[in-house]
Short mmCIF file of C-alpha atoms and ligand atoms in Angstrom, two decimals:
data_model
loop_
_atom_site.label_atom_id
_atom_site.label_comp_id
_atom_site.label_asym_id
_atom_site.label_seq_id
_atom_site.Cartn_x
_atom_site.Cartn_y
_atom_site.Cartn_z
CA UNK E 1 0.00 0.00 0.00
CA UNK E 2 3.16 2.28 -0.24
CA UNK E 3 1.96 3.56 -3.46
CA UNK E 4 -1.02 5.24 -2.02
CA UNK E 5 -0.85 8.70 -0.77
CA UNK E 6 -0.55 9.39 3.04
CA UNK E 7 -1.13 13.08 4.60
CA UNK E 8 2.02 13.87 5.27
CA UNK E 9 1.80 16.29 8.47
CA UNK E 10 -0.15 16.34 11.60
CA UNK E 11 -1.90 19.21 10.59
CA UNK E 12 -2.72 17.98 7.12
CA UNK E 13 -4.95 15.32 8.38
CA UNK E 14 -6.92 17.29 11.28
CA UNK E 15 -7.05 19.78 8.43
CA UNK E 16 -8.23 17.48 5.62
CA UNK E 17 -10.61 16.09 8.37
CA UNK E 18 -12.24 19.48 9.52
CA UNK E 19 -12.65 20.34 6.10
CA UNK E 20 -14.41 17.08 5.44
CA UNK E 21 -16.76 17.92 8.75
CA UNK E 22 -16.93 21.60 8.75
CA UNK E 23 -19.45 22.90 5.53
CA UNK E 24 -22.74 23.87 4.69
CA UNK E 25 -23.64 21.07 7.68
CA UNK E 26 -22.80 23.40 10.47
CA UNK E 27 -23.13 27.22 8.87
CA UNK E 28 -26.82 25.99 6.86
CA UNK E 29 -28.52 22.49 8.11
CA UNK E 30 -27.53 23.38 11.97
CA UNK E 31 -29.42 26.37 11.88
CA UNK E 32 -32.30 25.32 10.19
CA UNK E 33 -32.57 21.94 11.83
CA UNK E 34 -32.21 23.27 15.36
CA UNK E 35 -34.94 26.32 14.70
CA UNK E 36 -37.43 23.29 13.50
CA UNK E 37 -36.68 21.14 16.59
CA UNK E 38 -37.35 23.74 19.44
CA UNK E 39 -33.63 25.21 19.74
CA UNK E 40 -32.22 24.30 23.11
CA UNK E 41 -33.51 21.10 23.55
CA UNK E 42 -32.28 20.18 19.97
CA UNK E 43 -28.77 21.56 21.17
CA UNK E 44 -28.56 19.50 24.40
CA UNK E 45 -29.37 16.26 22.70
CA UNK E 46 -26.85 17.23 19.81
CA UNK E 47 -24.19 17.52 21.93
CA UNK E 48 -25.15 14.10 23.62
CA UNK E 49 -24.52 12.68 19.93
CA UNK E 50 -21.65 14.32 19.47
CA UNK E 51 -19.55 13.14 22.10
CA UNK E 52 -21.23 9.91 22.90
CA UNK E 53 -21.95 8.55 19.88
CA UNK E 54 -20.48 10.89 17.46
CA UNK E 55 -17.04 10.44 18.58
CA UNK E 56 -16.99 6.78 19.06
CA UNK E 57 -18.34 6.50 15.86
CA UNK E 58 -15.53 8.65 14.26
CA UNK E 59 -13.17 6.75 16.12
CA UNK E 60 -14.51 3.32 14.83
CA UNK E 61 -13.93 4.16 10.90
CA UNK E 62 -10.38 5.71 12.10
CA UNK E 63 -9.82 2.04 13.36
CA UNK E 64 -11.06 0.45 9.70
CA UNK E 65 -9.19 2.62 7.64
CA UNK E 66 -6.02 3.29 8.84
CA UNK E 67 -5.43 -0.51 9.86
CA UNK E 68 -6.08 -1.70 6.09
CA UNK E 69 -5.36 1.20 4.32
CA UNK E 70 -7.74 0.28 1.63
CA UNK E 71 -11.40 1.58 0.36
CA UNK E 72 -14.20 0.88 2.78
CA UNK E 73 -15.58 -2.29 0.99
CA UNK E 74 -11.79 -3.86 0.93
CA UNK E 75 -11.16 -2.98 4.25
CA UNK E 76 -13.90 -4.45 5.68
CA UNK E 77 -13.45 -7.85 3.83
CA UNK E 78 -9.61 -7.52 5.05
CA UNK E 79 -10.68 -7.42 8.39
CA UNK E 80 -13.38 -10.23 8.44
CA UNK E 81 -13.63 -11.89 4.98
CA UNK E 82 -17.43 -12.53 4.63
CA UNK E 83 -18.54 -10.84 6.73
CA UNK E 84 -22.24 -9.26 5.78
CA UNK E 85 -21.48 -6.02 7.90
CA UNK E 86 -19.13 -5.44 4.86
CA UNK E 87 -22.43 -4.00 3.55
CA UNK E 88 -22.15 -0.49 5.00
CA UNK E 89 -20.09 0.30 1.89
CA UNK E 90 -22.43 0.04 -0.41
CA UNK E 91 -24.99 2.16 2.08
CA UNK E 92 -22.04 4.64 2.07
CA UNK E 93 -21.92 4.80 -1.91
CA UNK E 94 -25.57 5.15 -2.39
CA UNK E 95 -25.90 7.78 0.68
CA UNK E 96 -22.90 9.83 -0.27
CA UNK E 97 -24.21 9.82 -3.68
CA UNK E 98 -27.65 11.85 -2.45
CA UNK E 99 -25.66 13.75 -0.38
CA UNK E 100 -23.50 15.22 -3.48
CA UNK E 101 -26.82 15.89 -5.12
CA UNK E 102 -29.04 17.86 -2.71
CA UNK E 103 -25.43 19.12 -0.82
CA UNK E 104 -24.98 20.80 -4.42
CA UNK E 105 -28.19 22.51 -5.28
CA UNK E 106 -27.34 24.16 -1.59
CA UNK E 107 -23.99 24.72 -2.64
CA UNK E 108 -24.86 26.65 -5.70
CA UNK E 109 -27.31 28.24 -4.10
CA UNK E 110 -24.13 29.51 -2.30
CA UNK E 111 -22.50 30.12 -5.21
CA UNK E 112 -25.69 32.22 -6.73
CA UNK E 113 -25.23 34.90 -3.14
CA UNK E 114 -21.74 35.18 -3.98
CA UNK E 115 -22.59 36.15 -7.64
CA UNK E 116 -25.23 38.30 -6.01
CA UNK E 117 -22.79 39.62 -3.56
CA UNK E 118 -20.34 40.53 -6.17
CA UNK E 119 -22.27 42.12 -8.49
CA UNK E 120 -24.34 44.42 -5.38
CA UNK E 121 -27.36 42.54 -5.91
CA UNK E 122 -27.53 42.36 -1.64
CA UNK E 123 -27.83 45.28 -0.79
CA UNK E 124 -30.50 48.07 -0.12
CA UNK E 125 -33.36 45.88 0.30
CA UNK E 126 -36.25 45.41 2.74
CA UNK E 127 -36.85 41.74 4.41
CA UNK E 128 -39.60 40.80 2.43
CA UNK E 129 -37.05 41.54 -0.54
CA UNK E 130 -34.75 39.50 0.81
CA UNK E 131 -37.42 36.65 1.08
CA UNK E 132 -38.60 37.19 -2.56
CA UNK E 133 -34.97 36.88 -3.55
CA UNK E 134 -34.59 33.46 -2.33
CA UNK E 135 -37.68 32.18 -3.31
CA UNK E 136 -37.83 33.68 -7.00
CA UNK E 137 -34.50 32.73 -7.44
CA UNK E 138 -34.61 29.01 -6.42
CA UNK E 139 -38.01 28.58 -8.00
CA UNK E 140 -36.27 29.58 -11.08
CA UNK E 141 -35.53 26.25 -13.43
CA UNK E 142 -32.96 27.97 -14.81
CA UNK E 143 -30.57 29.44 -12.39
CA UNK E 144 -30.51 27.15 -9.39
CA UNK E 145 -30.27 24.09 -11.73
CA UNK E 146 -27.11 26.06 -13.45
CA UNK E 147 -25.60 26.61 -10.63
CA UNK E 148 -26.28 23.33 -9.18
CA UNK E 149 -24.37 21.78 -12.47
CA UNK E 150 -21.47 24.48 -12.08
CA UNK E 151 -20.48 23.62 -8.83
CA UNK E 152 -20.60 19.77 -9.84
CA UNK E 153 -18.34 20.64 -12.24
CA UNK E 154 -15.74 22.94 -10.25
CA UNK E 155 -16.01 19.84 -7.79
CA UNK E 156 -15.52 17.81 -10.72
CA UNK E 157 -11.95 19.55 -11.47
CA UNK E 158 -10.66 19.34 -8.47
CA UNK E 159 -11.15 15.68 -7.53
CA UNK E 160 -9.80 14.45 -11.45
CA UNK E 161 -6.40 16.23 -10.41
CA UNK E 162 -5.54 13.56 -7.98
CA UNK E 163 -5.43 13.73 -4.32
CA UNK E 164 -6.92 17.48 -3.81
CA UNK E 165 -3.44 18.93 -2.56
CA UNK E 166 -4.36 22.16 -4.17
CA UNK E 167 -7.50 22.82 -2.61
CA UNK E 168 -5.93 21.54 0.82
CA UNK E 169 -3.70 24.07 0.75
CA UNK E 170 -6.09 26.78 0.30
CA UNK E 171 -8.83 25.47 2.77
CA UNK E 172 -5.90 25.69 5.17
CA UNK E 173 -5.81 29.31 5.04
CA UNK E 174 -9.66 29.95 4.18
CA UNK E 175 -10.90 27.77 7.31
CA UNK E 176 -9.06 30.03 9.69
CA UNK E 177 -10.43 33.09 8.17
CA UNK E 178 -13.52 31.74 7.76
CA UNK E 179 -13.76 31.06 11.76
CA UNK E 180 -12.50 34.60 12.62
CA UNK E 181 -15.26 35.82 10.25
CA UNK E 182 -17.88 33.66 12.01
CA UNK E 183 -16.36 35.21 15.47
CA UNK E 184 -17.03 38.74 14.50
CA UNK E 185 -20.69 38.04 13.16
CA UNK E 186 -21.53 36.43 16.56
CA UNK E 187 -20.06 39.31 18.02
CA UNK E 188 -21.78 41.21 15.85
CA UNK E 189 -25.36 39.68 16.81
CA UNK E 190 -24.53 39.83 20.59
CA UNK E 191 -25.35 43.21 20.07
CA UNK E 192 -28.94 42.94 18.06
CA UNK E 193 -31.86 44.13 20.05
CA UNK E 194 -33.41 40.37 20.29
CA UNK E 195 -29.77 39.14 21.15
CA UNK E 196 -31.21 37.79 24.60
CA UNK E 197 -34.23 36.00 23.28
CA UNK E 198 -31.92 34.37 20.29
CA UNK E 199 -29.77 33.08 22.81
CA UNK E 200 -32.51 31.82 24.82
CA UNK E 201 -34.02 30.23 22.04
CA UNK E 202 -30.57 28.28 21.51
CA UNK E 203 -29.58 27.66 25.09
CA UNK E 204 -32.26 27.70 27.16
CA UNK E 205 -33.41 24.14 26.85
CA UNK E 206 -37.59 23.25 27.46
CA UNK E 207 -36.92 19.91 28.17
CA UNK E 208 -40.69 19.07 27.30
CA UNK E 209 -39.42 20.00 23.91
CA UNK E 210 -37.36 16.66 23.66
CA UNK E 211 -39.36 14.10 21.97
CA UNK E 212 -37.85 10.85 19.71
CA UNK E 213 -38.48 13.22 15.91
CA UNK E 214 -36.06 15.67 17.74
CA UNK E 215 -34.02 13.64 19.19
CA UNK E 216 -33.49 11.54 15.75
CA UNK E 217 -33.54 14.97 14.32
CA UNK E 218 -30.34 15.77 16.50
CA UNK E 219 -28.65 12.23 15.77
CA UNK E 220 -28.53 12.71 12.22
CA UNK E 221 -27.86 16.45 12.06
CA UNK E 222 -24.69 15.11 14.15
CA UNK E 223 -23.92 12.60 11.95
CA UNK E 224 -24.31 14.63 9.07
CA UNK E 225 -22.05 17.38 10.63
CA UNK E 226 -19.31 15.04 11.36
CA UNK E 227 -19.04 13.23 8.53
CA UNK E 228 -19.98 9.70 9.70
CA UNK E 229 -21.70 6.74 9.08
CA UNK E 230 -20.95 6.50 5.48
CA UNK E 231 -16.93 5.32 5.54
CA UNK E 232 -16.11 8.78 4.47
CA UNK E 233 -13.80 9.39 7.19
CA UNK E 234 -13.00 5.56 6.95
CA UNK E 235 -11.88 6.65 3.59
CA UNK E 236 -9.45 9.42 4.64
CA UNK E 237 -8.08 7.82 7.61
CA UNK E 238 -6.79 4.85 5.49
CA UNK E 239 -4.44 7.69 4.33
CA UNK E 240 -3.33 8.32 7.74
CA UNK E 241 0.45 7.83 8.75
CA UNK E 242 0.76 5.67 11.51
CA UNK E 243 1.72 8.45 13.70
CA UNK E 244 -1.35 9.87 13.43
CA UNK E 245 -2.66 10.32 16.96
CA UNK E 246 -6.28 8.46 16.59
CA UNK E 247 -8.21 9.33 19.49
CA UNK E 248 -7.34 12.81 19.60
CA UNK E 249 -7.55 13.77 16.03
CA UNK E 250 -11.21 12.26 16.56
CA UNK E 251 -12.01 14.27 19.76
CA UNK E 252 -10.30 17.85 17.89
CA UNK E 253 -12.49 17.59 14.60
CA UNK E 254 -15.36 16.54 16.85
CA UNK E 255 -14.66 19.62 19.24
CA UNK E 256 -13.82 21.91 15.76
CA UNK E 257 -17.03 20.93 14.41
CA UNK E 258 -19.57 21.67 16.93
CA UNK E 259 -17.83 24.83 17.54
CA UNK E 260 -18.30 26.29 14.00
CA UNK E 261 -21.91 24.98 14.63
CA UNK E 262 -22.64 26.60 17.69
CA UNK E 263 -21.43 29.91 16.47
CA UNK E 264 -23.14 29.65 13.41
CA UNK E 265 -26.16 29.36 15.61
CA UNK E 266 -25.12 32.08 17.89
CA UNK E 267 -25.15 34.25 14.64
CA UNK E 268 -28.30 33.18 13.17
CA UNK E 269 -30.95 32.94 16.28
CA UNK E 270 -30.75 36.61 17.27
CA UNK E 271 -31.18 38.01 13.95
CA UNK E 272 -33.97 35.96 13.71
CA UNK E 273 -35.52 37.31 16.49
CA UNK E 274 -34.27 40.83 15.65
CA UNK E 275 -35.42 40.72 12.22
CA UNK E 276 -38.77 39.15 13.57
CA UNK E 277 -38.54 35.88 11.56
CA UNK E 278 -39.39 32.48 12.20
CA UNK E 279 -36.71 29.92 13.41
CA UNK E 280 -38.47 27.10 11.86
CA UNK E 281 -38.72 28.39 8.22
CA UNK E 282 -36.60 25.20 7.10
CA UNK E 283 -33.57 25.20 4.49
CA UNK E 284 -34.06 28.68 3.43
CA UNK E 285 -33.25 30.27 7.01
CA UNK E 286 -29.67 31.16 6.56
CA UNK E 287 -30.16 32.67 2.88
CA UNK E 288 -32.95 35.43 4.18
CA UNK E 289 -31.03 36.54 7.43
CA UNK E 290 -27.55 36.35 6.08
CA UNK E 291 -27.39 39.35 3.53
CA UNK E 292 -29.21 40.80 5.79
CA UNK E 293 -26.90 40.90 8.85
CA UNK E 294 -24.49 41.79 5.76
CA UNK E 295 -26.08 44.65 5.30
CA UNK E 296 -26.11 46.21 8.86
CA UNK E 297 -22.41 45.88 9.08
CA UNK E 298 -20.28 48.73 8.16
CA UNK E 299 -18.54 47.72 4.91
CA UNK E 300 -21.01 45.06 4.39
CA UNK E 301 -20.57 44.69 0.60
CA UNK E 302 -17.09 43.22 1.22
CA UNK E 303 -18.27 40.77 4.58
CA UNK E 304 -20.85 39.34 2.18
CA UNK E 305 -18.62 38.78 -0.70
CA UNK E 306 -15.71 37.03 1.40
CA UNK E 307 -18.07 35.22 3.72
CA UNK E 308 -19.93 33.31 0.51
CA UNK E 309 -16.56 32.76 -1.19
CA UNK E 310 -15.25 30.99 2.06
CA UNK E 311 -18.64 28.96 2.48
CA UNK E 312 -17.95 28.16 -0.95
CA UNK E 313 -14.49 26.89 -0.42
CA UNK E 314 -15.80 24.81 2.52
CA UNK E 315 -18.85 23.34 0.68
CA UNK E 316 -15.98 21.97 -1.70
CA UNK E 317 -14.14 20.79 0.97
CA UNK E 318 -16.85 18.28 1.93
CA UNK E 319 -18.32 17.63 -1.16
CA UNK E 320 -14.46 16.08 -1.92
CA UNK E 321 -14.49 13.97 0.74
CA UNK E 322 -17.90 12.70 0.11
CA UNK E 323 -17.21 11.86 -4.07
CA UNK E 324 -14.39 10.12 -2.75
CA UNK E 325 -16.24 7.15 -1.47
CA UNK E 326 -17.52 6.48 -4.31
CA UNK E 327 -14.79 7.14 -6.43
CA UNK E 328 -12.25 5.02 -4.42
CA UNK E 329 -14.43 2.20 -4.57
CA UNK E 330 -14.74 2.69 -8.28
CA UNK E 331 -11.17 2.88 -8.68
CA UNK E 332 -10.06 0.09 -6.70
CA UNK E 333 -12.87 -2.37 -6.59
CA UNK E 334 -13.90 -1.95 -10.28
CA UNK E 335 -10.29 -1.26 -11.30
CA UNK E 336 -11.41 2.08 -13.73
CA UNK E 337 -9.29 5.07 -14.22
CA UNK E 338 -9.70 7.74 -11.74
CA UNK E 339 -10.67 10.42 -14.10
CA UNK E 340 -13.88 7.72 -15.12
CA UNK E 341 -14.81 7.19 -12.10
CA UNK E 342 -14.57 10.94 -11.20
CA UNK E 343 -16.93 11.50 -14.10
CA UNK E 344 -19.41 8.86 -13.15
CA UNK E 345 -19.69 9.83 -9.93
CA UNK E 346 -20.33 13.55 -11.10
CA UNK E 347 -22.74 12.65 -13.79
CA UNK E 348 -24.89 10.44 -11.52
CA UNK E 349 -24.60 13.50 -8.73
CA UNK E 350 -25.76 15.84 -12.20
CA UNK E 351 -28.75 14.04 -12.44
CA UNK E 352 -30.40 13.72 -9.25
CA UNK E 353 -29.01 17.27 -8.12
CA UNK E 354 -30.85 18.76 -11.41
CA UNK E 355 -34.07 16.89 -9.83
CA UNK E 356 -33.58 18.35 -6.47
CA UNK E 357 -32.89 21.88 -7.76
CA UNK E 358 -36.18 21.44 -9.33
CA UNK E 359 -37.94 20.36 -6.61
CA UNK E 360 -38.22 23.59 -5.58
CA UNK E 361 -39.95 25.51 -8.54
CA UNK E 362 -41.67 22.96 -11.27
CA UNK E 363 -41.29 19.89 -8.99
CA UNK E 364 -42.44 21.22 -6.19
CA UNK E 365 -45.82 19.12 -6.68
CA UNK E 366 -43.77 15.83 -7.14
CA UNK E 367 -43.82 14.18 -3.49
CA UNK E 368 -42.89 10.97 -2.21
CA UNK E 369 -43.98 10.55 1.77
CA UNK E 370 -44.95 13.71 1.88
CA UNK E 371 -41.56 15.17 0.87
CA UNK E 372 -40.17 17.02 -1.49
CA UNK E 373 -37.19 14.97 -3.68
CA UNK E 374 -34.71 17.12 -1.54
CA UNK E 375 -36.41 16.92 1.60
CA UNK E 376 -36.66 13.13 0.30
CA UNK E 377 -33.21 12.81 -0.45
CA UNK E 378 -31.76 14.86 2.80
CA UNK E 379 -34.48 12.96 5.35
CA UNK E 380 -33.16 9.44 3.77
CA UNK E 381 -30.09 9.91 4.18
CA UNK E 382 -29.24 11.82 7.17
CA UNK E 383 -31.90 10.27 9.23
CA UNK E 384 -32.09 6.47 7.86
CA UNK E 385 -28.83 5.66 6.14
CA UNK E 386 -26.37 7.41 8.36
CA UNK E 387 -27.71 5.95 12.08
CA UNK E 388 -27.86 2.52 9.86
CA UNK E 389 -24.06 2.92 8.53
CA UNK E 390 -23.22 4.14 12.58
CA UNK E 391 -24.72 1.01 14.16
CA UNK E 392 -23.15 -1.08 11.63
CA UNK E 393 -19.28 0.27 11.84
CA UNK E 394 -19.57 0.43 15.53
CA UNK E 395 -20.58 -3.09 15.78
CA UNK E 396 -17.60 -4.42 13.18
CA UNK E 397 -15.15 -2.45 15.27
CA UNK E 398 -16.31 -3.58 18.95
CA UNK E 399 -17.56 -6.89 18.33
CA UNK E 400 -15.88 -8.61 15.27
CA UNK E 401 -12.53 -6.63 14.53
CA UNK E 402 -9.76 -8.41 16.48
CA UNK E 403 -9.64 -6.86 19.83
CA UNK E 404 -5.62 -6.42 19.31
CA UNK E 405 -5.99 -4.74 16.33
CA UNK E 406 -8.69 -2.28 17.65
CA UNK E 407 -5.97 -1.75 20.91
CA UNK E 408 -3.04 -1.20 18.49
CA UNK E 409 -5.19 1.78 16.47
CA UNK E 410 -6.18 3.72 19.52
CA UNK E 411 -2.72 3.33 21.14
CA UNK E 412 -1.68 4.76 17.35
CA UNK E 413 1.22 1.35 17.25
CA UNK E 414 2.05 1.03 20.94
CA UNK E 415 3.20 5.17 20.30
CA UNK E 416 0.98 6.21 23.18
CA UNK E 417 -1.30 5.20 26.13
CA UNK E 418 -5.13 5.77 25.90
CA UNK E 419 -6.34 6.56 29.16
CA UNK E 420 -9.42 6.16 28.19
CA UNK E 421 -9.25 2.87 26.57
CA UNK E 422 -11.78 1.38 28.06
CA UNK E 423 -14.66 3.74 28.58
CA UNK E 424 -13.59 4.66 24.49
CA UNK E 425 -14.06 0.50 23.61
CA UNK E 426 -17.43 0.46 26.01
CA UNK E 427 -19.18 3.10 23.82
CA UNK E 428 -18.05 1.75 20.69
CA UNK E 429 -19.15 -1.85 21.52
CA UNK E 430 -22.51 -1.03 23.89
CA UNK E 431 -23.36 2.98 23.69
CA UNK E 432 -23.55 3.84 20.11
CA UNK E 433 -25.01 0.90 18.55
CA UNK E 434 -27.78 0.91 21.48
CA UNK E 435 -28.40 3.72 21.70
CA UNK E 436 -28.55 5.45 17.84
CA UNK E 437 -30.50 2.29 17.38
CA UNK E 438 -33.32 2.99 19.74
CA UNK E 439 -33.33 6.74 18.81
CA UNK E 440 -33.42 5.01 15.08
CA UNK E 441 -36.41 3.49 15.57
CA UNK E 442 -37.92 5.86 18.29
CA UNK E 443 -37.54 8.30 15.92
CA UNK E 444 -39.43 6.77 13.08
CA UNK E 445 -42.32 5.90 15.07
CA UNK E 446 -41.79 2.10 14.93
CA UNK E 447 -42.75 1.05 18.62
N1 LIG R 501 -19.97 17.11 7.17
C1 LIG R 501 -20.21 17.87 5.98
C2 LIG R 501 -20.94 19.15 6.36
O1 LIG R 501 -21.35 19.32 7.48
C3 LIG R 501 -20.99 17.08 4.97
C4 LIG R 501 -20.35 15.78 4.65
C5 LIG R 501 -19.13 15.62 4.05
C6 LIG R 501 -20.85 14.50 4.92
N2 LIG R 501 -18.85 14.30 3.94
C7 LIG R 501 -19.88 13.59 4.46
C8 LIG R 501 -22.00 14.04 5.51
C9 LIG R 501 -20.09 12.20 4.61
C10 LIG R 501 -22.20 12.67 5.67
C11 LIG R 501 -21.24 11.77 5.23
O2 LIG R 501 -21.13 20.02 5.55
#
């Protein structure tokens, strides 16, 4: 396996990682899905996922990949030929697959603010204008599906040149600066004249508020966020070195991650209340209180154009890491040429993303359970297949992966001592799959 690229620094992995994790998850689904779940009491149970199940999780597909060093499907069949848990791969290739499709319509939804930003189109207007904006625009055939197919294709470019050093590189320096951006928008709102109720809405929890939709709500909103369930992270750490420290690279995304999201939430919930808007208007939230926050702040024209160009870099961040599951299993179980299987992944991605841009304007009829094709596609995926990929890799790792293999990955070789071995290998083994299984099927109303 010498022949396959390895992050070569510390920081290139956690950074690689976090820009896997940190994207349109934490600044636009966050948001939206905490404002529809009663705020606080979506946060507290969040954070439950996060670091009980979340992290164990996380650490689980660091264990699969960076022992084999191999896509998800050969890793799992390296570890325990036969064995039917070897499955979750092909969950991961169809789930990662929606993803990419209603991830991009959002994404060039992105990209159509920035165009908007650029060109002055967000400024000077009322609320209501801001409203019509979104709506007109993504009810549009037109534009939202174009923009949907551009930023397929800029994704497209990017993953055909090989292992996406470029685009490393700059998400390096944009993630930073994006982070300092998000700190001086939440300072920013602190000062809004609904700041209090905002931040009551966000941390105040009603517990009464916590019932098994929220709380499956939460799961896969952290699953989602992080990356997981889908061997995407399984995918990247079987690039790892083995010096890479497992269970705290694991804990520092996690702990990146739900920082960006908190803040983003910090940023959005007073406005809302400011701006006297509802926190459960659903995907659009972000895109009617975000120009206009721009647009209070002094030099506004300039925070609006460099905070949609960094979203944009971190969409593309995490739309990478999700093509590559399907792409590495292309390339090495179907032995085609990276640049076809970059292209088939992007053309399948073309199609259902042109369906879920439509859903909005003429498809908005079309529903399957009630749902639109991207409220189909997101609900599916973040609330079926990724608690079903979480149960499954957490069961592989703590029940059927040699226990000596599992103890050399979290000691990272014998290089360090986990303190926390054991309370780590109990939540891997009993926690997660228990428990996201019984918010699973709590949450779908099956008992
Ligand atoms: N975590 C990313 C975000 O919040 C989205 C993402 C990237 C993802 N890769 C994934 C979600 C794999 C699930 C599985 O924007």
């Amino acid at each position: 396996m010498s022949n396959r690229a390895q992050f070569v620094t510390k920081m290139g992995v956690i950074a690689a990682t976090v820009g896997s994790a940190v994207g349109l998850g934490n600044i636009w689904r966050f948001p939206y899905e905490a404002g529809q779940h009663g705020g606080g009491a979506f946060l507290i149970v969040y954070l439950l996922c996060v670091f009980l199940l979340g992290i164990p999780v996380m650490i689980a597909e660091f264990v699969i990949g960076r022992s084999t060093h191999s896509n998800a499907l050969t890793a799992l069949q390296k570890l325990k030929p036969g064995s039917s848990l070897s499955k979750v791969s092909y969950i991961g290739i169809v789930a990662s697959l929606m993803i990419l499709s209603f991830y991009s319509v959002v994404a060039g939804w992105i990209m159509e603010y920035l165009y908007q930003a650029v060109t002055g189109g967000l400024s000077g207007h009322t609320s209501e204008e801001y409203a019509t904006l979104f709506s007109t625009f993504t009810v549009n055939p037109w534009r939202s599906v174009m923009w949907t197919l551009i930023f397929l294709l800029a994704n497209f470019m990017v993953l055909r040149r090989g292992i996406e050093k470029g685009i490393e590189r700059i998400s390096n320096i944009m993630m930073p600066v994006l982070f300092v951006m998000l700190l001086v928008f939440c300072v920013n709102s602190l000062f809004m004249p609904q700041a209090k109720k905002g931040l009551d809405f966000l941390f105040n929890p009603d517990f009464s508020q916590i019932t098994p939709k929220v709380m499956l709500g939460a799961l896969g909103q952290a699953f989602f966020s992080l990356s997981l369930g889908l061997t995407c992270l399984l995918t990247y750490a079987s690039y790892f070195s083995d010096k890479t420290p497992l269970v705290r690279s694991a804990t520092v995304v996690a702990l990146l991650d739900t920082l960006v999201a908190i803040l983003s939430g910090i940023i959005i919930f007073p406005a809302v209340f400011s701006f006297d808007m509802e926190p459960a208007a659903g995907p659009k939230l972000v895109f009617q209180i975000l120009p206009e926050i721009f647009q209070q702040l002094p030099g506004g024209y300039l925070w609006s154009v460099a905070f949609f160009l960094l979203l944009f870099f971190a969409s593309i961040t995490s739309t990478i890491s999700m093509s590559e599951i399907s792409i590495t299993y292309f390339v090495e179980a179907h032995k085609m040429s990276r640049s076809r299987a970059t292209g088939l992944n992007t053309v399948i991605a073309m199609t259902f993303g042109t369906l879920c841009a439509l859903s909005f304007g003429v498809l908005s009829d079309f529903k399957v359970f009630g749902m639109t094709l991207f409220e189909l596609f997101d609900y599916v995926s973040s609330n079926i297949m990724l608690p079903i990929g979480g149960v499954m890799l957490s069961v592989f790792v703590g029940w059927i992966v040699d226990k000596k293999v599992v103890e050399e990955q979290l000691t990272d070789y014998g290089a360090r001592k986990i303190t926390l071995m054991r309370p780590i290998r109990f939540c891997i083994r009993y926690v997660a799959p228990l428990c996201i299984s019984l918010i699973f099927l709590y949450g779908l109303g099956v008992p």
